[in-house]
GROMACS .gro file of C-alpha atoms in nm:
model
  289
    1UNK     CA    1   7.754   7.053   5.423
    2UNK     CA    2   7.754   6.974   5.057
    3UNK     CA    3   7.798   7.187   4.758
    4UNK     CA    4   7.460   7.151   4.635
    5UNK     CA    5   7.340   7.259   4.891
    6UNK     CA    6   7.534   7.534   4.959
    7UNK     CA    7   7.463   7.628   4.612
    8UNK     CA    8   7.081   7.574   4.635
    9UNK     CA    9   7.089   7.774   4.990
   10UNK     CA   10   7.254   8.088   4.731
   11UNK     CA   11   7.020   8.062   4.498
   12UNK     CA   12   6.719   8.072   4.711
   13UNK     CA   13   6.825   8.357   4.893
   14UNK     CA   14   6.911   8.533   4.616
   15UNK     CA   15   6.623   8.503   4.463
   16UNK     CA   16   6.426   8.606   4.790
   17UNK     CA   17   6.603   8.917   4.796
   18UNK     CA   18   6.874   8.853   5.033
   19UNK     CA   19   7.068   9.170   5.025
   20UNK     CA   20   7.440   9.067   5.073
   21UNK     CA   21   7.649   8.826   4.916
   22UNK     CA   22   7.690   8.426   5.007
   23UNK     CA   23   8.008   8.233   4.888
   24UNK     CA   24   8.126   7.863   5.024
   25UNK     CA   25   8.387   8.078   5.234
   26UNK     CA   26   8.144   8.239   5.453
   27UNK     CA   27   8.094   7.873   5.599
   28UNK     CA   28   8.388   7.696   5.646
   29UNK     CA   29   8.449   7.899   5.930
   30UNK     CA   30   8.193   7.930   6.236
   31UNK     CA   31   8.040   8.280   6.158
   32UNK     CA   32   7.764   8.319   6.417
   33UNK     CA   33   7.696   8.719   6.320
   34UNK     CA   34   7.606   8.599   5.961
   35UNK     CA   35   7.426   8.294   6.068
   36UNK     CA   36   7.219   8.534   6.325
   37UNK     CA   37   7.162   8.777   6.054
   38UNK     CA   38   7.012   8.557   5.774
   39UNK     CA   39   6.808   8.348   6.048
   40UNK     CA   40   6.671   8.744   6.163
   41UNK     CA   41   6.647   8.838   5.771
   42UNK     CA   42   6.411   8.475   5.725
   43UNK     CA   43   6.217   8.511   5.995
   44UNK     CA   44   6.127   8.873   5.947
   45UNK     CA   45   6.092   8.767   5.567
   46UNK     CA   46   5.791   8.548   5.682
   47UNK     CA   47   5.684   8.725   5.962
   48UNK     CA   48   5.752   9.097   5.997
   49UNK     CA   49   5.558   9.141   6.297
   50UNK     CA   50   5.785   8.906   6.493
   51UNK     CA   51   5.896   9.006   6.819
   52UNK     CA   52   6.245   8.813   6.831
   53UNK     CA   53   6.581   8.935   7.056
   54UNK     CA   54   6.846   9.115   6.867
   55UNK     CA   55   7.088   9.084   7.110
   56UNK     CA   56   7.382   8.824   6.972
   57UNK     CA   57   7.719   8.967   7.189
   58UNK     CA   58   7.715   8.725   7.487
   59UNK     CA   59   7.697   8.327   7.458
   60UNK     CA   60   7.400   8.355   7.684
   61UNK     CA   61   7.209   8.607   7.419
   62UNK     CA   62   7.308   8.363   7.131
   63UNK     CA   63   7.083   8.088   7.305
   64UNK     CA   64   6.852   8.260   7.345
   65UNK     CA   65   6.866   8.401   6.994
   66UNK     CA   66   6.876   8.044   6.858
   67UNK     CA   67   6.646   7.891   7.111
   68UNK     CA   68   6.355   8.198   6.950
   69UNK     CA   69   6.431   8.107   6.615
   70UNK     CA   70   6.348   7.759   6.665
   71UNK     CA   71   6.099   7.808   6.900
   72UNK     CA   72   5.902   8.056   6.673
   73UNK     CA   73   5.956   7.887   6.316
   74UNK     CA   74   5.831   7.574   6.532
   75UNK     CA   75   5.487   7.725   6.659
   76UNK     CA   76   5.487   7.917   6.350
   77UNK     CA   77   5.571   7.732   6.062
   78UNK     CA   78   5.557   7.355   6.179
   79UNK     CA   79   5.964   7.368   6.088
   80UNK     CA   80   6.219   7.193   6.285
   81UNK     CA   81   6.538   7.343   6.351
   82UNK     CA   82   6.830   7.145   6.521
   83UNK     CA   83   6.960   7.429   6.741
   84UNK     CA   84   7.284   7.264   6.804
   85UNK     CA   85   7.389   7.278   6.480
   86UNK     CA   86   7.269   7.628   6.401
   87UNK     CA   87   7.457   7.755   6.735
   88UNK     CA   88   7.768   7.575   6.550
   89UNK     CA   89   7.685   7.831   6.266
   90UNK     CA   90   7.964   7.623   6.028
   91UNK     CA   91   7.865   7.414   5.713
   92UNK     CA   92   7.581   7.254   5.930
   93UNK     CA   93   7.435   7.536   5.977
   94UNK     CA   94   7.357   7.534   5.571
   95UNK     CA   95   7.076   7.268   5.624
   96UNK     CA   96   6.883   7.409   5.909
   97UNK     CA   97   6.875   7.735   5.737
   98UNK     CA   98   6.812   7.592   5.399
   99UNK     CA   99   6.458   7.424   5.585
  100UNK     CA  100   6.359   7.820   5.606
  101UNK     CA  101   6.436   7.927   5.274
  102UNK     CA  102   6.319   7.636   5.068
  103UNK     CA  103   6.009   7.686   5.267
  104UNK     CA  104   6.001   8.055   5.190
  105UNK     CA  105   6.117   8.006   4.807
  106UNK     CA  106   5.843   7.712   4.758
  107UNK     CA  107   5.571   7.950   4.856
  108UNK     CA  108   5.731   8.233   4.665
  109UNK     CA  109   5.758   8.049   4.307
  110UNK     CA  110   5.391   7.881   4.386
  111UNK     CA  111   5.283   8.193   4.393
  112UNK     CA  112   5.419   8.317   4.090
  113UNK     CA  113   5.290   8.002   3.858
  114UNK     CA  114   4.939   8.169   3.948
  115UNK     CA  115   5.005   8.395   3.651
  116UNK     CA  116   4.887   8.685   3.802
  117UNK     CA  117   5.055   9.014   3.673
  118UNK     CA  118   5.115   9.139   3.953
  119UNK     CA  119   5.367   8.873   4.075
  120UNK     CA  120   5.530   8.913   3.758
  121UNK     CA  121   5.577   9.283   3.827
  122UNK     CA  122   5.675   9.167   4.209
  123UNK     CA  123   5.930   8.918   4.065
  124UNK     CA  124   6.092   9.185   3.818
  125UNK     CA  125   6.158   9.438   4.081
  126UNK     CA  126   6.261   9.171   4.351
  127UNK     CA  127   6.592   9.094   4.020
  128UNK     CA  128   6.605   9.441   3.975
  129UNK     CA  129   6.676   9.500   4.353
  130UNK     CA  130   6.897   9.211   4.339
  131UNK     CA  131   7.098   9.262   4.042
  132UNK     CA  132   7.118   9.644   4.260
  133UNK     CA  133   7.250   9.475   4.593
  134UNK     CA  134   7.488   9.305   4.339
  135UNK     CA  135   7.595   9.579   4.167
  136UNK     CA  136   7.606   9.834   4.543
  137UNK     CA  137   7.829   9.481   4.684
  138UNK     CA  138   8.078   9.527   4.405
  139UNK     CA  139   8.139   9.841   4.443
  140UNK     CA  140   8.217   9.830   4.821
  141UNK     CA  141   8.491   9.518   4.768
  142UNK     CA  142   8.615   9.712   4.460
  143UNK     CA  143   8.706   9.973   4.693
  144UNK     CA  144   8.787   9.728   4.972
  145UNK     CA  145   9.059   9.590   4.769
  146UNK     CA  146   9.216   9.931   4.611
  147UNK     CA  147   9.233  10.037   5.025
  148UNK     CA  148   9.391   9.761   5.070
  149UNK     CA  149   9.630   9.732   4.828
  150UNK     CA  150   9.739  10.096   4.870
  151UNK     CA  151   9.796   9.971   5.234
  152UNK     CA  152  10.027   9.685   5.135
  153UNK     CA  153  10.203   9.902   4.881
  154UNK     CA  154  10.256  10.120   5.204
  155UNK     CA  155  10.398   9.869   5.367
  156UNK     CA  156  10.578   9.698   5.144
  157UNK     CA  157  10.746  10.030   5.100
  158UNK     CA  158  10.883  10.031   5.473
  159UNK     CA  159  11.060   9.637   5.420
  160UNK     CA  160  11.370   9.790   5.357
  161UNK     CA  161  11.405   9.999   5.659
  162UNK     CA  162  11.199   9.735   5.896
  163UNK     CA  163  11.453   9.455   5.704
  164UNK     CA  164  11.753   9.567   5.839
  165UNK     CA  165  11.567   9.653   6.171
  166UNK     CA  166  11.458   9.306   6.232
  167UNK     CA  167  11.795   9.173   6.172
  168UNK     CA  168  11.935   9.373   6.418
  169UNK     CA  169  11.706   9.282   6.697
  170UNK     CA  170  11.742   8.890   6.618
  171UNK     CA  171  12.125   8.912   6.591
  172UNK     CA  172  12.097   9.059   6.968
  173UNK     CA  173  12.142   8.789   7.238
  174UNK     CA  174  11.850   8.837   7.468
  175UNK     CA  175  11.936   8.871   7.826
  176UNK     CA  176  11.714   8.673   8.054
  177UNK     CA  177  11.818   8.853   8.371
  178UNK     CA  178  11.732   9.190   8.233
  179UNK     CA  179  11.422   9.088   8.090
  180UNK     CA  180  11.290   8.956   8.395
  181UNK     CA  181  11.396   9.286   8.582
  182UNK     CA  182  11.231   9.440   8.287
  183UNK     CA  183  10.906   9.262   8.364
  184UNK     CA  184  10.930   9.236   8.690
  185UNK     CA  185  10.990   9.665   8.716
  186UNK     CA  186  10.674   9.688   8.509
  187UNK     CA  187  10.504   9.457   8.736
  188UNK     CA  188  10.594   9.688   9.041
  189UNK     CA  189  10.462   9.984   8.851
  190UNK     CA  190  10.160   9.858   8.763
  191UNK     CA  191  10.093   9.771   9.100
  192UNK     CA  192  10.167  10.075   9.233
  193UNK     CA  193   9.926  10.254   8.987
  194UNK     CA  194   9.657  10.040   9.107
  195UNK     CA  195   9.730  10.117   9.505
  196UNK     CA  196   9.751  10.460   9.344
  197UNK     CA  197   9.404  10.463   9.192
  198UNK     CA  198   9.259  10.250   9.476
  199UNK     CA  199   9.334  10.522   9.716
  200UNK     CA  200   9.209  10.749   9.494
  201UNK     CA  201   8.876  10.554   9.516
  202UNK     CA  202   8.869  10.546   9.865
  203UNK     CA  203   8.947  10.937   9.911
  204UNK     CA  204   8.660  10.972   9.656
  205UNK     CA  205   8.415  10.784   9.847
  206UNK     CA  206   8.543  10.974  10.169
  207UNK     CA  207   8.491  11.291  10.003
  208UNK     CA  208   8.134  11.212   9.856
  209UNK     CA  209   7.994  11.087  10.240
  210UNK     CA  210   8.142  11.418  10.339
  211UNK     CA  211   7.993  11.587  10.066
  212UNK     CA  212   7.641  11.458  10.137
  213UNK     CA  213   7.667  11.541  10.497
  214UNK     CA  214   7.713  11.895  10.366
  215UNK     CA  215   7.488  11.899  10.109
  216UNK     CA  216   7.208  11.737  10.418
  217UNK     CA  217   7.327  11.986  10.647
  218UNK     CA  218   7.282  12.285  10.365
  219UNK     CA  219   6.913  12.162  10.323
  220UNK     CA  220   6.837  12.140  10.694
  221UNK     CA  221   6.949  12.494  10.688
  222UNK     CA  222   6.729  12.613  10.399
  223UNK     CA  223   6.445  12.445  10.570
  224UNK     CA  224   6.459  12.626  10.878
  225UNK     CA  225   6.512  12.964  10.707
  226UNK     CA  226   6.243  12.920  10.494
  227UNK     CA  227   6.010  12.838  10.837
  228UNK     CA  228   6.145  13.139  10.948
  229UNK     CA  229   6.059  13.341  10.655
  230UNK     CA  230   5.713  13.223  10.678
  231UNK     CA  231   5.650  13.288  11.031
  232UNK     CA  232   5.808  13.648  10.971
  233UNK     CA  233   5.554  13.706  10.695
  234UNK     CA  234   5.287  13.644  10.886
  235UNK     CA  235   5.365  13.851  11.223
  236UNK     CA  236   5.252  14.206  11.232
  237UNK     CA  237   5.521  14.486  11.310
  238UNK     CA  238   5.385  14.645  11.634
  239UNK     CA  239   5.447  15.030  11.535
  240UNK     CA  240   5.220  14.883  11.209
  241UNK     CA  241   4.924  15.051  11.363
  242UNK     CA  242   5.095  15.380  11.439
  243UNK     CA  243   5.255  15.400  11.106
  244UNK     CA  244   4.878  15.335  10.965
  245UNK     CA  245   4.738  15.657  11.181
  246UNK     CA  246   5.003  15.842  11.109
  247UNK     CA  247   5.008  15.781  10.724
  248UNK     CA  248   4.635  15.886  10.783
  249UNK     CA  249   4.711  16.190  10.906
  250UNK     CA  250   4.985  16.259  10.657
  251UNK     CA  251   4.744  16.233  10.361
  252UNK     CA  252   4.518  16.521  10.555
  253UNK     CA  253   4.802  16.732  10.626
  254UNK     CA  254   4.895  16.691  10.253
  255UNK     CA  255   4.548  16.813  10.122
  256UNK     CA  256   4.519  17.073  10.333
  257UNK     CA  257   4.893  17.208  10.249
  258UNK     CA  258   4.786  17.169   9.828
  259UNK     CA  259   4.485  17.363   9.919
  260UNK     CA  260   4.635  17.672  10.093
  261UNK     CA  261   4.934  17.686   9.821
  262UNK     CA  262   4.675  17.697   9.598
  263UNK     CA  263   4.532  18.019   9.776
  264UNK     CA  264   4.810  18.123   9.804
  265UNK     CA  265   4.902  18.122   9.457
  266UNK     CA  266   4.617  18.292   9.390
  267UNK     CA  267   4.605  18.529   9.597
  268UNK     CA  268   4.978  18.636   9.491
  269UNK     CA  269   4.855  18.661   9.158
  270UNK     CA  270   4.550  18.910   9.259
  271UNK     CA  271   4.830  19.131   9.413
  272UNK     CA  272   5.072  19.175   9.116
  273UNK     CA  273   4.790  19.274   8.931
  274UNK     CA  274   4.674  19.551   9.173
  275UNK     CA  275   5.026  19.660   9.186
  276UNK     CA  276   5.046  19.683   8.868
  277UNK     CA  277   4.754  19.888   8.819
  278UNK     CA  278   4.832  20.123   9.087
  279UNK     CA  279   5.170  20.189   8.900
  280UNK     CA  280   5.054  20.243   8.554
  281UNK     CA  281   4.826  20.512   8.730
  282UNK     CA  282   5.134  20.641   8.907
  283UNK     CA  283   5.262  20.729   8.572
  284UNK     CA  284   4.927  20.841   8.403
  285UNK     CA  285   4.890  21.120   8.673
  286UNK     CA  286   5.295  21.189   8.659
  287UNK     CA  287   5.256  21.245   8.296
  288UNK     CA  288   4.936  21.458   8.295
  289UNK     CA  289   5.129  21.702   8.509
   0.00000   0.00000   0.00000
């Protein structure tokens, strides 16, 4: 990798609208995460309708990543990318990624020397959005570095009592002897948590055959009640048909009964009055003699 190009990579993707900052230091280093993000950020730049695996965790999903990059850009864009070197995603990554961009930025500026106003306009807001992501990325490490140096100040803060700390364990003469017993105790304990939780596994797989032989057993039972239940809606009660006559009757019986109190009523009524006649005459003829 050479500093032009590094610095010709920058500038192209900064004028694309690459939203995060690119310095010689994210390179000297393997980075793959950054690699695999401007390689996704390129290819969705010239293709947004790209289907391409996001998946970058394993070693076996970063092949494949790289191995769809190159693939795609290959059917796609007639570019060749050495996937070896982008999988090394170092300084030699620069070039293979710098084929994308340069291809992207040449189409980009020949299609602003057409003069229309509208790429002007397109051009102005992709600064302003830059000079934006500039401004938003300064921010963050402006607050990066206060957190951190309230952190160190922290820190730096605690040398005096972690000073005479650290003397104190270095002027101590380690004892081999106990520290192997030390180890060698947490050893046992360990392994004795793990017979402990393996038997706990086993019981647990004990108790959830169990379980399932209940839970089996429980719906063989519900089945056959529910058979039942069926069978017992279905059968007639055999003192149905006498309870049918007899309700029968009972309805009779009850009409007849509401007809006779009715009468009766009626007739009780009739017979106040006459006796209440008769004894206002009572008194007429008392009174008249």
């Amino acid at each position: 990798m050479s500093y032009r190009d590094l610095r010709n990579f920058t500038e192209m993707m900064r004028a694309l609208g690459y939203p995060r900052l690119i310095s010689m230091e994210n390179f000297r280093t393997p980075n793959f995460q950054l690699v695999a993000e401007i390689l996704a950020w390129l290819v969705n730049r010239y293709d947004p309708s790209a289907d391409l695996p996001t998946e970058v965790d394993t070693e076996q999903d970063r092949v494949i990543f790289i191995k769809s990059i190159a693939q795609f850009m290959a059917t796609k864009a007639h570019v060749k990318l050495n996937t070896k070197k982008l999988y090394m995603a170092d300084g030699h990554a620069v070039k293979e990624l710098l084929k994308i961009s340069s291809l992207l930025y040449t189409a980009m500026t020949t299609h602003q020397k057409s003069g229309l106003s509208e790429d002007t306009s397109t051009q102005k807001n992709m600064e302003l959005s830059v000079k934006s992501t500039d401004l938003k990325a300064c921010r963050q490490l402006a607050s990066e570095i206060t957190a951190r140096g309230a952190k160190l100040h922290e820190l730096l803060g605690r040398e005096v009592e972690l000073r005479d700390l650290r003397r104190t364990a270095l002027s101590q003469t380690v004892d081999i002897e106990e520290l192997e017993r030390g180890i060698a105790s947490s050893i046992s304990a360990v392994k004795t948590e793990i017979e402990r939780v393996q038997q706990m596994l086993g019981n647990l797989g004990g108790d959830e055959a169990s379980l399932e032989v209940k839970i089996e057993n429980k719906r063989q039972e519900l089945e056959r009640n529910q058979k039942r239940l069926r069978s017992l809606a279905n059968v007639r009660p055999a003192y149905m048909d006498e309870y049918e006559r007899v309700e029968v009757d009972l309805q009779k019986q009850y009409s007849v009964y509401v007809e006779k109190h009715c009468h009766l009523s009626y007739l009780e009524h009739q017979l106040d009055l006459v006796n209440e006649a008769e004894h206002h005459e009572h008194e007429v003829c008392t009174y008249l003699h």
